[in-house]
Each structure stands twice: as structure tokens, then as C-alpha cells.
Tab-separated table of C-alpha atoms and ligand atoms in Angstrom:
chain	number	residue	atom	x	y	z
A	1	UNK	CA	-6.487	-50.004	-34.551
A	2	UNK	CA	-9.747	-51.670	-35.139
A	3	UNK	CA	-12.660	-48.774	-34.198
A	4	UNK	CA	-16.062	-49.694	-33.585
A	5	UNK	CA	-18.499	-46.469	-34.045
A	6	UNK	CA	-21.574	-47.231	-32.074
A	7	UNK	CA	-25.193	-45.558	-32.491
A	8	UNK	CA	-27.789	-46.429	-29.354
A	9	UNK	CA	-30.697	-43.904	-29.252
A	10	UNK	CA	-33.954	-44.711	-26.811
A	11	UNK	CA	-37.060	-42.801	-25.925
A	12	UNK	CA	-36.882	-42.319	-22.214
A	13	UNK	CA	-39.387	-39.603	-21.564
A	14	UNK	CA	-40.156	-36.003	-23.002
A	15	UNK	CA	-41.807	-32.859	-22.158
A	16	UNK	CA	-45.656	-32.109	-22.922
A	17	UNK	CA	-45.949	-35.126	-24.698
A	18	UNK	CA	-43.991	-36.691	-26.885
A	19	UNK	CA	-41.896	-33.636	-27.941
A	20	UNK	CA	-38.193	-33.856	-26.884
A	21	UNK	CA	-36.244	-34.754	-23.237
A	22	UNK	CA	-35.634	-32.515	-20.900
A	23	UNK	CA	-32.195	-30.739	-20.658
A	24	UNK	CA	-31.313	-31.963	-17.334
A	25	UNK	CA	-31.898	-35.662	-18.989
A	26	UNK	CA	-29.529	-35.041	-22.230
A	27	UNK	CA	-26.925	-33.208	-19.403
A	28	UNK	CA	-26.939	-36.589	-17.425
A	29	UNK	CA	-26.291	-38.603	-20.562
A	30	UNK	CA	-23.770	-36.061	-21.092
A	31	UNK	CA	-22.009	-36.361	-17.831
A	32	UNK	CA	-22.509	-40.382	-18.469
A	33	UNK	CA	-20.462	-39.938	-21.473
A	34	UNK	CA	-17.884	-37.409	-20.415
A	35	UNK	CA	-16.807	-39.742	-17.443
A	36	UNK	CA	-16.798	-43.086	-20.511
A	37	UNK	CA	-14.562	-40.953	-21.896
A	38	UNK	CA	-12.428	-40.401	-18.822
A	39	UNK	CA	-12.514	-43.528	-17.530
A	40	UNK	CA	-11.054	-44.969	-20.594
A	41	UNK	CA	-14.484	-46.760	-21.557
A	42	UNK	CA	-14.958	-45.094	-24.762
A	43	UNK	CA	-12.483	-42.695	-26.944
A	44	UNK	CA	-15.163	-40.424	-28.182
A	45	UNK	CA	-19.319	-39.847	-27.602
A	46	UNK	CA	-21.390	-37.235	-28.772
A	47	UNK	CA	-25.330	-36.806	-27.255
A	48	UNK	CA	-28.283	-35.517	-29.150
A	49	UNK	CA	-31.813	-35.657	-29.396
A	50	UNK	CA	-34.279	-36.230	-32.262
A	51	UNK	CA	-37.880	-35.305	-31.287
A	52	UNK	CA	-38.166	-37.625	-27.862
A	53	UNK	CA	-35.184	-39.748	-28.474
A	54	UNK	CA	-31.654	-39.325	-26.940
A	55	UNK	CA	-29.265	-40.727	-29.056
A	56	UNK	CA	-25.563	-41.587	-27.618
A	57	UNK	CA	-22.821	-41.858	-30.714
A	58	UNK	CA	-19.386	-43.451	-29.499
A	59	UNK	CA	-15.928	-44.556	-30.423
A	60	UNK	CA	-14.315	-47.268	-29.056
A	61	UNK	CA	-12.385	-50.763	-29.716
A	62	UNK	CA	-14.249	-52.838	-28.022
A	63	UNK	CA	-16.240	-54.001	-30.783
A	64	UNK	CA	-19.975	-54.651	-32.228
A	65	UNK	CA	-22.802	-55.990	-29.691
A	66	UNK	CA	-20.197	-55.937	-26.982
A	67	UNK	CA	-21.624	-55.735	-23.142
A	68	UNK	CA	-19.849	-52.845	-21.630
A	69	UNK	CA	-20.537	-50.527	-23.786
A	70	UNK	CA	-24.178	-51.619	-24.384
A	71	UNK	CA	-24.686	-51.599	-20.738
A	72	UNK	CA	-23.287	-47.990	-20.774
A	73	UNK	CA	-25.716	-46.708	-22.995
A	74	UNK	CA	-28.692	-48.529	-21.490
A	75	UNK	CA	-27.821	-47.373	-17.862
A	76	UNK	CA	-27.359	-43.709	-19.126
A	77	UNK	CA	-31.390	-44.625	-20.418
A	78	UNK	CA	-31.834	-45.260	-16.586
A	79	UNK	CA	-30.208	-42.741	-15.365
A	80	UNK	CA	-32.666	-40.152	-17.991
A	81	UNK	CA	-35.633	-42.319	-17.184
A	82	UNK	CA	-35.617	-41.610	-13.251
A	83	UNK	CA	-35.105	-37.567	-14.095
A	84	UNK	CA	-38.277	-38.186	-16.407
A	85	UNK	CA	-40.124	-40.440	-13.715
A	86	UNK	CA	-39.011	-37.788	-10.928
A	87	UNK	CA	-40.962	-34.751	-13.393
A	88	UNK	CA	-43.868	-37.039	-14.458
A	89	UNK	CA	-42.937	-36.817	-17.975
A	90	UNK	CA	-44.628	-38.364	-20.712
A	91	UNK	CA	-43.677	-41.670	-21.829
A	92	UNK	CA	-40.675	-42.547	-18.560
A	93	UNK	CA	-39.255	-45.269	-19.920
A	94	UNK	CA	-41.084	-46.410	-22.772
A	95	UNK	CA	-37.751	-48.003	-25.007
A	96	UNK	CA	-36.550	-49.684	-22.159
A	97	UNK	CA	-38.531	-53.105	-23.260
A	98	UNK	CA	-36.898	-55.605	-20.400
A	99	UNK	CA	-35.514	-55.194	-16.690
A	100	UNK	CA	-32.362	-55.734	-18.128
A	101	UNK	CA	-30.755	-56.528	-20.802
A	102	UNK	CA	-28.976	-59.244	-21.289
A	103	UNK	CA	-25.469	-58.708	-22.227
A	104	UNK	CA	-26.758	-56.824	-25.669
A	105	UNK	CA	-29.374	-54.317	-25.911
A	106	UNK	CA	-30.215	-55.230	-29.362
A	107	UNK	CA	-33.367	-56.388	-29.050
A	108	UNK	CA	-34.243	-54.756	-25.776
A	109	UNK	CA	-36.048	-51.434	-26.995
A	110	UNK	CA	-33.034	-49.142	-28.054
A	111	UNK	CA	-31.922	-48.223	-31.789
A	112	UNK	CA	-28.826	-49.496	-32.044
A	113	UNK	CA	-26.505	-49.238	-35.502
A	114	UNK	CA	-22.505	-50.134	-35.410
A	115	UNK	CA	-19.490	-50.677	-38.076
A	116	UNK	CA	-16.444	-51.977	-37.058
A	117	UNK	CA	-13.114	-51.364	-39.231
A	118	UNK	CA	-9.643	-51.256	-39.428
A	119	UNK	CA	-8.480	-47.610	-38.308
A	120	UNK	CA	-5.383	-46.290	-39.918
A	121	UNK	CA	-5.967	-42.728	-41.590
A	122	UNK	CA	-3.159	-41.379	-42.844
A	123	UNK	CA	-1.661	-40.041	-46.383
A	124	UNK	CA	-0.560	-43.131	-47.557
A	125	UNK	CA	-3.382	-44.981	-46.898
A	126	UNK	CA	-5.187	-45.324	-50.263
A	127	UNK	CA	-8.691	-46.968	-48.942
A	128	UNK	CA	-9.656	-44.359	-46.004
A	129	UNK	CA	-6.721	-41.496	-45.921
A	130	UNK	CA	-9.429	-40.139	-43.612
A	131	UNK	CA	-12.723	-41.303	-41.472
A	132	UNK	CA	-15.519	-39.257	-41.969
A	133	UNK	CA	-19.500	-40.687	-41.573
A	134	UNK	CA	-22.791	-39.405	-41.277
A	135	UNK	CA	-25.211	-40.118	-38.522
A	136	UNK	CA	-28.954	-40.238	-39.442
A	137	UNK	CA	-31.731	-40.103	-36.567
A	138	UNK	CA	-35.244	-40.463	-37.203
A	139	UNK	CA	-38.408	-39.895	-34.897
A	140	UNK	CA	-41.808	-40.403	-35.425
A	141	UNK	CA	-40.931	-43.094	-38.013
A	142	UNK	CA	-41.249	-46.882	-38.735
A	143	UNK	CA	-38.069	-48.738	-38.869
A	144	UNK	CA	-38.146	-49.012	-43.091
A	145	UNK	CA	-37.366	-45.132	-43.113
A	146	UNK	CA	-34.477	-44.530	-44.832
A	147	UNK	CA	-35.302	-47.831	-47.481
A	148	UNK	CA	-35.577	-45.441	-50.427
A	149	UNK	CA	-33.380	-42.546	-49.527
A	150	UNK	CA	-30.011	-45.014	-48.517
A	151	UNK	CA	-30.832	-47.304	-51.290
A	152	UNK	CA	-30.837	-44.240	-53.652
A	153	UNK	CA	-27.516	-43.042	-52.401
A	154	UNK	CA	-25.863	-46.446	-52.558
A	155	UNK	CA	-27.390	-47.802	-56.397
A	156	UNK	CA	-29.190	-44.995	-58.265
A	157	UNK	CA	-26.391	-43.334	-60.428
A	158	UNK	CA	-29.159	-40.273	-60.554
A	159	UNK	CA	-28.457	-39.866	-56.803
A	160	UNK	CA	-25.121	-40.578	-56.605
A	161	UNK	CA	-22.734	-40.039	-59.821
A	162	UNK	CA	-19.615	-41.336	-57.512
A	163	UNK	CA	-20.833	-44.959	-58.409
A	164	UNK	CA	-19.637	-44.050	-62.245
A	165	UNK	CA	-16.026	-43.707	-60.943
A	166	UNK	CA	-13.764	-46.857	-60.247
A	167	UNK	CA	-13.805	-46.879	-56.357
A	168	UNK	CA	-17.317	-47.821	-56.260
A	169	UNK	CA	-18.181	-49.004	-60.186
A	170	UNK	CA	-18.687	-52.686	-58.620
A	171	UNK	CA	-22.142	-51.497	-56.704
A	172	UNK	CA	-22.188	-52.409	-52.825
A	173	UNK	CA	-23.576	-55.627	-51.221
A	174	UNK	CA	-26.787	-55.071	-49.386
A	175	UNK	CA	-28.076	-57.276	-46.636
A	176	UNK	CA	-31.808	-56.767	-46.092
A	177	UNK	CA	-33.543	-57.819	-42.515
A	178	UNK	CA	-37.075	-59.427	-42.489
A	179	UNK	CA	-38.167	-57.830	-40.066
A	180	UNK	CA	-41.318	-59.866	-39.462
A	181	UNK	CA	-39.129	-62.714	-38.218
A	182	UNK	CA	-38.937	-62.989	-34.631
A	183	UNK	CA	-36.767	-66.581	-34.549
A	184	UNK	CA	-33.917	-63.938	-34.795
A	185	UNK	CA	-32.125	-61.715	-37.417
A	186	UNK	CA	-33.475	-63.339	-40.996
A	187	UNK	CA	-31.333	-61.996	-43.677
A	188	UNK	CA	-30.798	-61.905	-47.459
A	189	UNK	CA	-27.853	-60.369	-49.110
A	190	UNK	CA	-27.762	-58.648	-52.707
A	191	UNK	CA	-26.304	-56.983	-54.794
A	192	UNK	CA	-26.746	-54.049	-56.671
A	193	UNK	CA	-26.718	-53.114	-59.312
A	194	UNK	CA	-27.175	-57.200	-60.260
A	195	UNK	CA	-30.218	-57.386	-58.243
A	196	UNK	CA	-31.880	-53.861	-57.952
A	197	UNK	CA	-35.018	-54.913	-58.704
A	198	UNK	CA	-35.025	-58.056	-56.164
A	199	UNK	CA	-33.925	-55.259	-53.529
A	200	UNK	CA	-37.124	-52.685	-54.995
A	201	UNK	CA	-39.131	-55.799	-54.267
A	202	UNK	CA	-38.491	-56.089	-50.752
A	203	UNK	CA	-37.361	-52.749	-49.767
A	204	UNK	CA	-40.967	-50.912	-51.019
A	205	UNK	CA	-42.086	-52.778	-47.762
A	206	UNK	CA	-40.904	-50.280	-45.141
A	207	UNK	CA	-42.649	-52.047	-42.561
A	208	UNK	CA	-41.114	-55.503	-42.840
A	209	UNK	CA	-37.967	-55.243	-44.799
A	210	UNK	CA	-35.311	-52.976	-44.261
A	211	UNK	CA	-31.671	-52.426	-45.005
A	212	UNK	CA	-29.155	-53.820	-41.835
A	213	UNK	CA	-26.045	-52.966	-43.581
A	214	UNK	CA	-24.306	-51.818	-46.780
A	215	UNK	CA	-20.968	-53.063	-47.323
A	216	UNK	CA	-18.216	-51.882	-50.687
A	217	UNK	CA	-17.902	-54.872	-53.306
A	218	UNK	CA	-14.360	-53.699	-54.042
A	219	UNK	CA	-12.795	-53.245	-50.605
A	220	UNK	CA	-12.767	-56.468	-48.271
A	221	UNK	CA	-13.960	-55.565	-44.687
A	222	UNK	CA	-15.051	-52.364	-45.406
A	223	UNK	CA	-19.407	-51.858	-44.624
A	224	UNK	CA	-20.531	-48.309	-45.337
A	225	UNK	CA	-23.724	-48.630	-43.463
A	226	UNK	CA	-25.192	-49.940	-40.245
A	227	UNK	CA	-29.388	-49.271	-39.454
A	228	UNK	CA	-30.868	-50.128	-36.474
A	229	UNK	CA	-33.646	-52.141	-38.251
A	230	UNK	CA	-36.564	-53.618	-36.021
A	231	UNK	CA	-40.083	-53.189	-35.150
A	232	UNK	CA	-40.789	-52.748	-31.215
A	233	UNK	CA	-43.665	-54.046	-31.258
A	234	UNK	CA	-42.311	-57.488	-32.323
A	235	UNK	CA	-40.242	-56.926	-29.077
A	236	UNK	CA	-42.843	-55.821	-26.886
A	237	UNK	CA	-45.910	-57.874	-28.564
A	238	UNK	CA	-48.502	-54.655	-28.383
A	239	UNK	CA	-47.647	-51.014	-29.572
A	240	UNK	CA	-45.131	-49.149	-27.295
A	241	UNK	CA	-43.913	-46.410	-29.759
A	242	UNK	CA	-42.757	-46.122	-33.017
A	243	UNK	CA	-39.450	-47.829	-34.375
A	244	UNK	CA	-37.237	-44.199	-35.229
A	245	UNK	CA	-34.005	-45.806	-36.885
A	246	UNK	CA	-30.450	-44.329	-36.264
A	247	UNK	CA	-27.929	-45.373	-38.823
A	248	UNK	CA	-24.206	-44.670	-39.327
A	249	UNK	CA	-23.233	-44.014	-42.904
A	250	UNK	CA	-19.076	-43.669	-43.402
A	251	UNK	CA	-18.986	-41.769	-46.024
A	252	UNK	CA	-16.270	-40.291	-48.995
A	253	UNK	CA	-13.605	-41.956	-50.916
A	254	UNK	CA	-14.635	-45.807	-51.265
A	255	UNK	CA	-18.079	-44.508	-50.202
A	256	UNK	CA	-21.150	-42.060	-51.357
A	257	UNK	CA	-20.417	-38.556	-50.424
A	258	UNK	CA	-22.351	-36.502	-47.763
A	259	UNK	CA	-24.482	-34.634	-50.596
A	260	UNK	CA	-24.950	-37.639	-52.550
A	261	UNK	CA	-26.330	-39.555	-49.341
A	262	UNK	CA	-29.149	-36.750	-48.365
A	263	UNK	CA	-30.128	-35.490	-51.721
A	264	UNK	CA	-32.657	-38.134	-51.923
A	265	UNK	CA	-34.202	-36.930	-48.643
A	266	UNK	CA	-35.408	-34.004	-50.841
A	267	UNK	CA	-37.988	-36.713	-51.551
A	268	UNK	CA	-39.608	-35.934	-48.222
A	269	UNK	CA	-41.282	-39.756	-48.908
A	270	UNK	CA	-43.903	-40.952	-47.637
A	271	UNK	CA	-43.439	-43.509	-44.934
A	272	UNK	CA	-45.568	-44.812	-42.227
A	273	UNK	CA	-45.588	-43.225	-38.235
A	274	UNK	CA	-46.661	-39.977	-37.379
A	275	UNK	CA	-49.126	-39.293	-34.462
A	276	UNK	CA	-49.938	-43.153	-33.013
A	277	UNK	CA	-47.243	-44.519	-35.150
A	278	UNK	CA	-50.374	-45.370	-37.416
A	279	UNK	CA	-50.210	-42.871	-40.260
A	280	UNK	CA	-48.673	-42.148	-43.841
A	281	UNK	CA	-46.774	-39.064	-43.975
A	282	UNK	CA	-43.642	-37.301	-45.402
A	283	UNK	CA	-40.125	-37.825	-43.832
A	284	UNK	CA	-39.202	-34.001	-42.909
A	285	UNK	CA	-35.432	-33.295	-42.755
A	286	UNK	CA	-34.842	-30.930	-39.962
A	287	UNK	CA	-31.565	-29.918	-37.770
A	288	UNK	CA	-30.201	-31.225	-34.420
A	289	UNK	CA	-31.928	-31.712	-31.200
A	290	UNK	CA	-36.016	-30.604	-32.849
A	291	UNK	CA	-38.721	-31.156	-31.132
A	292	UNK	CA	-41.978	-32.320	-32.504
A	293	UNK	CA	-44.183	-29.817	-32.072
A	294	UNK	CA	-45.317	-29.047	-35.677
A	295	UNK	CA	-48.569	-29.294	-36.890
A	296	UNK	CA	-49.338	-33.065	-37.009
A	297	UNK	CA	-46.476	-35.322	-35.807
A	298	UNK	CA	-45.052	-35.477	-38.722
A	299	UNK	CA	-41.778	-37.965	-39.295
A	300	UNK	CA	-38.797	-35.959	-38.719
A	301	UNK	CA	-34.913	-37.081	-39.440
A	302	UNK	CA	-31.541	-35.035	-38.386
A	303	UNK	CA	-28.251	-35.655	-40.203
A	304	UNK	CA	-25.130	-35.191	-38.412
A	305	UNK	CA	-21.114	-35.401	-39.815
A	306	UNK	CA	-18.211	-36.344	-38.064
A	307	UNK	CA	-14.638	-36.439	-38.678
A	308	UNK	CA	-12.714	-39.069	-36.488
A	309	UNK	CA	-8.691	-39.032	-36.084
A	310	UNK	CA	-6.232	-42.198	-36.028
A	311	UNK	CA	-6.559	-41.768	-31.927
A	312	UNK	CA	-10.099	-42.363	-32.603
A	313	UNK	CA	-11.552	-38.941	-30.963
A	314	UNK	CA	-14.231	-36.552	-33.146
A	315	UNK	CA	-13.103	-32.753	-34.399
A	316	UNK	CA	-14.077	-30.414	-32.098
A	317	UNK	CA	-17.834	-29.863	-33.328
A	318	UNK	CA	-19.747	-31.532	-35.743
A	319	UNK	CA	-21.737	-30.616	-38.970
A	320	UNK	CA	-25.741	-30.278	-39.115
A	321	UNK	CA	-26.376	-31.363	-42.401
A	322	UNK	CA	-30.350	-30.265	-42.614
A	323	UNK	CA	-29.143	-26.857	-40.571
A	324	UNK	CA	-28.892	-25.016	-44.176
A	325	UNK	CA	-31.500	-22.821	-45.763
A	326	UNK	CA	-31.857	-25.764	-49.154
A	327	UNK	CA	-33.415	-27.810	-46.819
A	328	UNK	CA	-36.277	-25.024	-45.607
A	329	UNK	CA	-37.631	-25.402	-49.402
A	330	UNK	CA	-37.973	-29.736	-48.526
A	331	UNK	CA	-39.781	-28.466	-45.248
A	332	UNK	CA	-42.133	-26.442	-47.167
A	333	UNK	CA	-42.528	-29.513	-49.519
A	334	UNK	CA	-42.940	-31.778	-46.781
A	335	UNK	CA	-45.583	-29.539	-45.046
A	336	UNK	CA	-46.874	-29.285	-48.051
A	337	UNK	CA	-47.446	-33.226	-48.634
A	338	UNK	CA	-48.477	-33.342	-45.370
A	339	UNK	CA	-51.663	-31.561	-45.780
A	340	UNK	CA	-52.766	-33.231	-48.799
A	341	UNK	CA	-52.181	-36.425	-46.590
A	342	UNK	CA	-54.147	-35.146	-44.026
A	343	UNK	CA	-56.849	-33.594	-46.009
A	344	UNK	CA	-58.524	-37.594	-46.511
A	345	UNK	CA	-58.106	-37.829	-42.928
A	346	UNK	CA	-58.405	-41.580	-41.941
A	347	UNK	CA	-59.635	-42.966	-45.480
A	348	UNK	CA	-57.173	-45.500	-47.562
A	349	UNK	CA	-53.963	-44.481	-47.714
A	350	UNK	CA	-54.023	-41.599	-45.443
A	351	UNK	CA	-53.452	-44.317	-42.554
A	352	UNK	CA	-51.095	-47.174	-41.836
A	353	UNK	CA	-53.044	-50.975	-43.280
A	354	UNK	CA	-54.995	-53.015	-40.358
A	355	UNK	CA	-51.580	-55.317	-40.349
A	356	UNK	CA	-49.703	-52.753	-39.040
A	357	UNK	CA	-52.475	-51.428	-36.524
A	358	UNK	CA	-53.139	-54.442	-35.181
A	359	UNK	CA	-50.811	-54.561	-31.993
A	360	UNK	CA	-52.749	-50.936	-30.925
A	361	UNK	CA	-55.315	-49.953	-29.444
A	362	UNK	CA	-57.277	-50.751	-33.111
A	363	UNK	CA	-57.385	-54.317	-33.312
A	364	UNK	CA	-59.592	-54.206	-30.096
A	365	UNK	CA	-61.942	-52.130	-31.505
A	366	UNK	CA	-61.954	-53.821	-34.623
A	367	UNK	CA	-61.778	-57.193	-33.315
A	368	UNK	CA	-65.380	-56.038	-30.960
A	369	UNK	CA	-66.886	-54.753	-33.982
A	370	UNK	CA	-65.793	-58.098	-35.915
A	371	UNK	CA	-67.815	-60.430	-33.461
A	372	UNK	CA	-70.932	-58.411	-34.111
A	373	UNK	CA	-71.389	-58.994	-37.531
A	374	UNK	CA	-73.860	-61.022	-38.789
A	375	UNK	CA	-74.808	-62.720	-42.094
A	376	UNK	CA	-77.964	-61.362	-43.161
A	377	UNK	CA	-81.156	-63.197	-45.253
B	1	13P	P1	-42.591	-42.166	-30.170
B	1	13P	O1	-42.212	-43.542	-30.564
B	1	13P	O2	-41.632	-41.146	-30.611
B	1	13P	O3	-42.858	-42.105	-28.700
B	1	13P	O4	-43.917	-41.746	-30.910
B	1	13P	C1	-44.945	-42.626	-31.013
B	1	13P	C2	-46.247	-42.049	-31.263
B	1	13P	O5	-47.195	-42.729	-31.023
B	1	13P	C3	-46.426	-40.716	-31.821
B	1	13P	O6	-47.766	-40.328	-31.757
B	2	MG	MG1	-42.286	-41.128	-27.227
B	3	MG	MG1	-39.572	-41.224	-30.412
């Protein structure tokens, strides 16, 4: 059969602040799914939240972009909005950029990251004898996040020793989004390892380029990697929230294996977000359904594995990949980073560069400030 794995994650409201949903708004989204499921919709769906967002993972064979399913996902966002309107949360709403979207909801506020392949896992079958992928969800983050970390996994031998071995020896074709363009989806596609330094050139930009997909270079039809790559405030023309990619990463075999794919999140990087989307802090890997309430606002991402059987449907539970006591050592780091971040405050690099600022609440105070210079004698 020809599966379609879909990733659609909004922030629709959250307790106290920008902190996580409420239960009865992840049980709706829940119920959403369960009766997708029943109703023949979707084969499979899984809910979870990452800080504020609720993210909805599928199966189905209905394809990329397609309508019913994005409707779906953005009326189960309703449906978690009015619970959040009804208890005054913070932030009702915020992701859902239009009335309503139009036939896609790329575009429209949500995260939304999909693969589409040719399902057939069995013993004989010598590309995928099994479907397993990772799903990464970010909060707190701009939408360049995972630049370093996937790129790392997918070209950097030091990362990931699999790309010595035949099945992926030919590198993986990378196409890179610009972000910045609003006349629609601008992409480039390289390859590594030919062009790894073209794709450090771009991708060190986490605010205007990031990686869209990742496909092999030795198996036809076959893309690794989907990100939902865009910046909402090119959607919404002022600042509405930060960007907080979700990506699916199918993983094993033709592809990077789990441990190869987070070990560069050991990094904790810096990347831009944090409180008022407008700092420079480290990327904390944390498990399932956190809230932010840490000191800060710091970036956090979750890491999730699923295995997926010929019918299409998930095992009965999923893996937490950050859920394991290596990772509290990266927290420690990432706290760590943090505070020597923090320390300068608002000078240099501490904070996000005026570009990025400019759709806040900044560019009005610097624009006032801006008319009352004068040249002096
Ligand atoms: P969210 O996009 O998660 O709402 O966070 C944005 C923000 O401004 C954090 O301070
Ligand atoms: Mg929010
Ligand atoms: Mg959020």
C-alpha cells in the first residue's frame, strides 16, 4: 500500500502561560483521533504535547497535503481552542493563523511534516523488511532547529558510522527551504557529501534556511525526512509565537539509526527562541508531554519511536527516546549553557539580531527611538 505518515502540531492554548494544554484539550484531540480511526479516516494517530503544542501523528493512504485529513487535524485545533477559550487560557488559538484553511493547512499556522512511501514490510523485502521512524517535536524554538543535529545524522560519518556501509555510502539528497521567501516554497536541492559545505553555508542560518526533506541517493522514492520548515511570522506578518518544528525521521536499514539520529542533540546547540521567541539558547532534549516551566524558557525537543505494521497501525506503545537517564547529563549541560547565555543578559549574542525582532513588539520601540535621533555639530 502506499502510507502517508502525517505530523500536524499547533499551539492552541496552555495553562499559566505558555506551559503545556490542558488535559481535557489533549483528551478531545484524543477522542478526535480515536473516532478517525473508527470511522475509517485514518489507520493509526497518536497525540502528544511538547511544552504548549499538541501534536497529532497519523497513518493513512490518503496522501501528502491532502484536505481531509488536514481538515481533521485543524478542526481537532478548534475543537482544543474552544476548551482553552471556555478556561481563559493563555494564548486560545494563537497557531490557528486564518478562519479557515483552505484545503491545506500548510501555511495556515500548524507544523506540519509528511513522507509518503510504498508500504510492504515483510522478510523478503530487502529495502524496508520493517517501518520504523522517529518523531521529533520542538517548542520554544525557531523553525532552523534541528539544521545541525539532522544534518549531522544524515552526512557527518562522526555522527553516524552507518553512512560507511553500502546502504547509505552514496550520501542522501537534501532539499533546503528559503524560508524568507513568501512567493511560495523556494527550494535548492544538494547533495552530500558532494556539497557539504554549500549545505554548512545555508544551513548555519537557522532562521532562514532550513532542511524540508532528506531523501536516500540509492533507493528511488524513498525520503527519510520531512520538517515542518516555516517562520509564522511570514504567515501572520507580526510575531504570533515561535516556529517549534515537528519532523518525521524513518529510520534503520536504508536510513540513520535511532542513536545515530539523536546523538548530535547531545550538542544541546544554541539556536534562537526562548522566552519572546527573541533569544539564543540551548536546545534541551527532554521526554514526552513537558511542560515549560524551567528556569528561563529554554528550547525544549521530545523524540518519540514508532513501529508501524503492513496494515499500517503503530505497536501498542511507543518509545521516549530522551526518557533515559544519558540524556539527564545533556540537561545538566544544557542548563548549564543556559546560564552562561543568560549571564550577558540582553548584550550581543545573548539575544536574537534586530532582523529577527523586527515583526515584535521591538521594532516599535526601536523604530520611535530611530526618528529621534539627530545629527549633531
Ligand atoms: P510559543 O510559540 O510556544 O507560544 O512561545 C512563544 C514565546 O514567545 C515564548 O516566550
Ligand atoms: Mg504559546
Ligand atoms: Mg509553542
Amino acid at each position: 500500500m502506499r502510507l502517508t505518515i502525517s505530523g500536524i502540531k499547533a499551539d492552541v492554548g496552555s495553562i499559566g502561560g505558555h506551559t503545556e494544554p490542558t488535559i481535557e484539550m489533549l483528551d478531545k484531540v484524543k477522542s478526535n483521533v480515536a473516532e478517525a480511526i473508527s470511522s475509517g479516516l485514518i489507520i493509526d494517530g497518536f497525540v502528544f504535547h511538547v511544552g504548549d503544542d499538541i501534536a497529532i501523528v497519523m497513518t493513512h493512504t490518503k496522501g501528502k497535503d491532502n484536505e481531509e485529513i488536514h481538515q481533521f487535524a485543524w478542526d481537532s485545533f478548534l475543537d482544543a481552542t474552544a476548551i482553552a477559550q471556555q478556561f481563559g487560557l493563555y494564548g486560545a488559538g494563537q497557531d490557528l493563523l486564518v478562519d479557515a484553511p483552505s484545503g491545506n493547512v500548510r501555511g495556515a499556522g500548524p507544523g506540519v511534516a509528511e513522507i509518503e512511501f510504498e508500504h510492504d514490510p515483510q522478510k523478503g523485502n530487502d529495502t524496508r523488511p520493517a517501518e520504523s521512524f522517529n518523531v521529533f517535536a520542538a517548542d520554544k524554538c525557531g523553525p532552523g532547529a534541528y539544521n545541525l543535529p539532522i544534518f549531522l545524522g544524515f552526512a557527518d560519518p562522526m555522527y553516524c558510522g552507518g553512512l560507511m556501509l553500502p546502504k547509505m555510502i552514496k550520501g542522501f539528497k537534501f532539499r533546503i527551504i528559503d524560508m524568507n521567501n513568501t512567493d511560495g516554497d523556494s527550494i535548492i536541492e544538494l547533495n552530500a557529501p558532494e556539497d557539504y559545505y554549500k549545505l554548512t553555508v545555508l544551513l548555519r542560518d537557522n532562521e532562514r534556511f532550513g532542511i524540508e526533506r532528506i531523501s536516500s541517493r540509492t533507493y528511488e522514492d524513498q525520503d527519510s525526512v520531512a520538517i515542518s520548515a516555516q517562520r509564522l511570522h511570514n504567515i501572520a506578518g507580526t510575531y504570533t509565537g515561535k516556529d517549534d518544528p515537528i519532523a518525521i525521521v524513518r529510520n534503520q536499514g536504508i536510513f540513520p539509526a535511532p542513536e545515530e539520529l539523536v546523538s548530535p542533540f547531545a550538542k544541546a546547540h544554541y539556536i534562537g527562541g526562548d522566552a519572546r521567541g527573541s533569544h539564543v539558547m540551548p536546545l534541551m532534549p527532554v521526554p514526552i508531554n513537558t511542560p515549560v516551566t524551567g528556569i528561563y524558557c529554554l528550547p525544549i525537543v521530545e523524540c518519540l519511536g514508532f513501529s508501524v505494521n503492513a496494515e499500517g497501525k503503530f505497536s501498542d506503545h511507543h518509545v521516549d527516546f530522551f526518557d533515559n537517564p544519558a540524556w539527564d547529563l545533556t540537561r545538566m549541560k544544557a542548563q548549564e549553557k543556559a546560564m552562561h547565555m543568560r549571564d550577558q543578559g540582553w548584550s550581543g549574542p545573548a539575544m536574537l539580531p534586530y532582523t529577527e525582532l523586527e515583526y515584535s513588539g521591538f521594532r516599535n520601540i526601536v523604530e520611535g527611538l530611530e526618528a529621534q535621533f539627530e545629527i549633531s555639530d
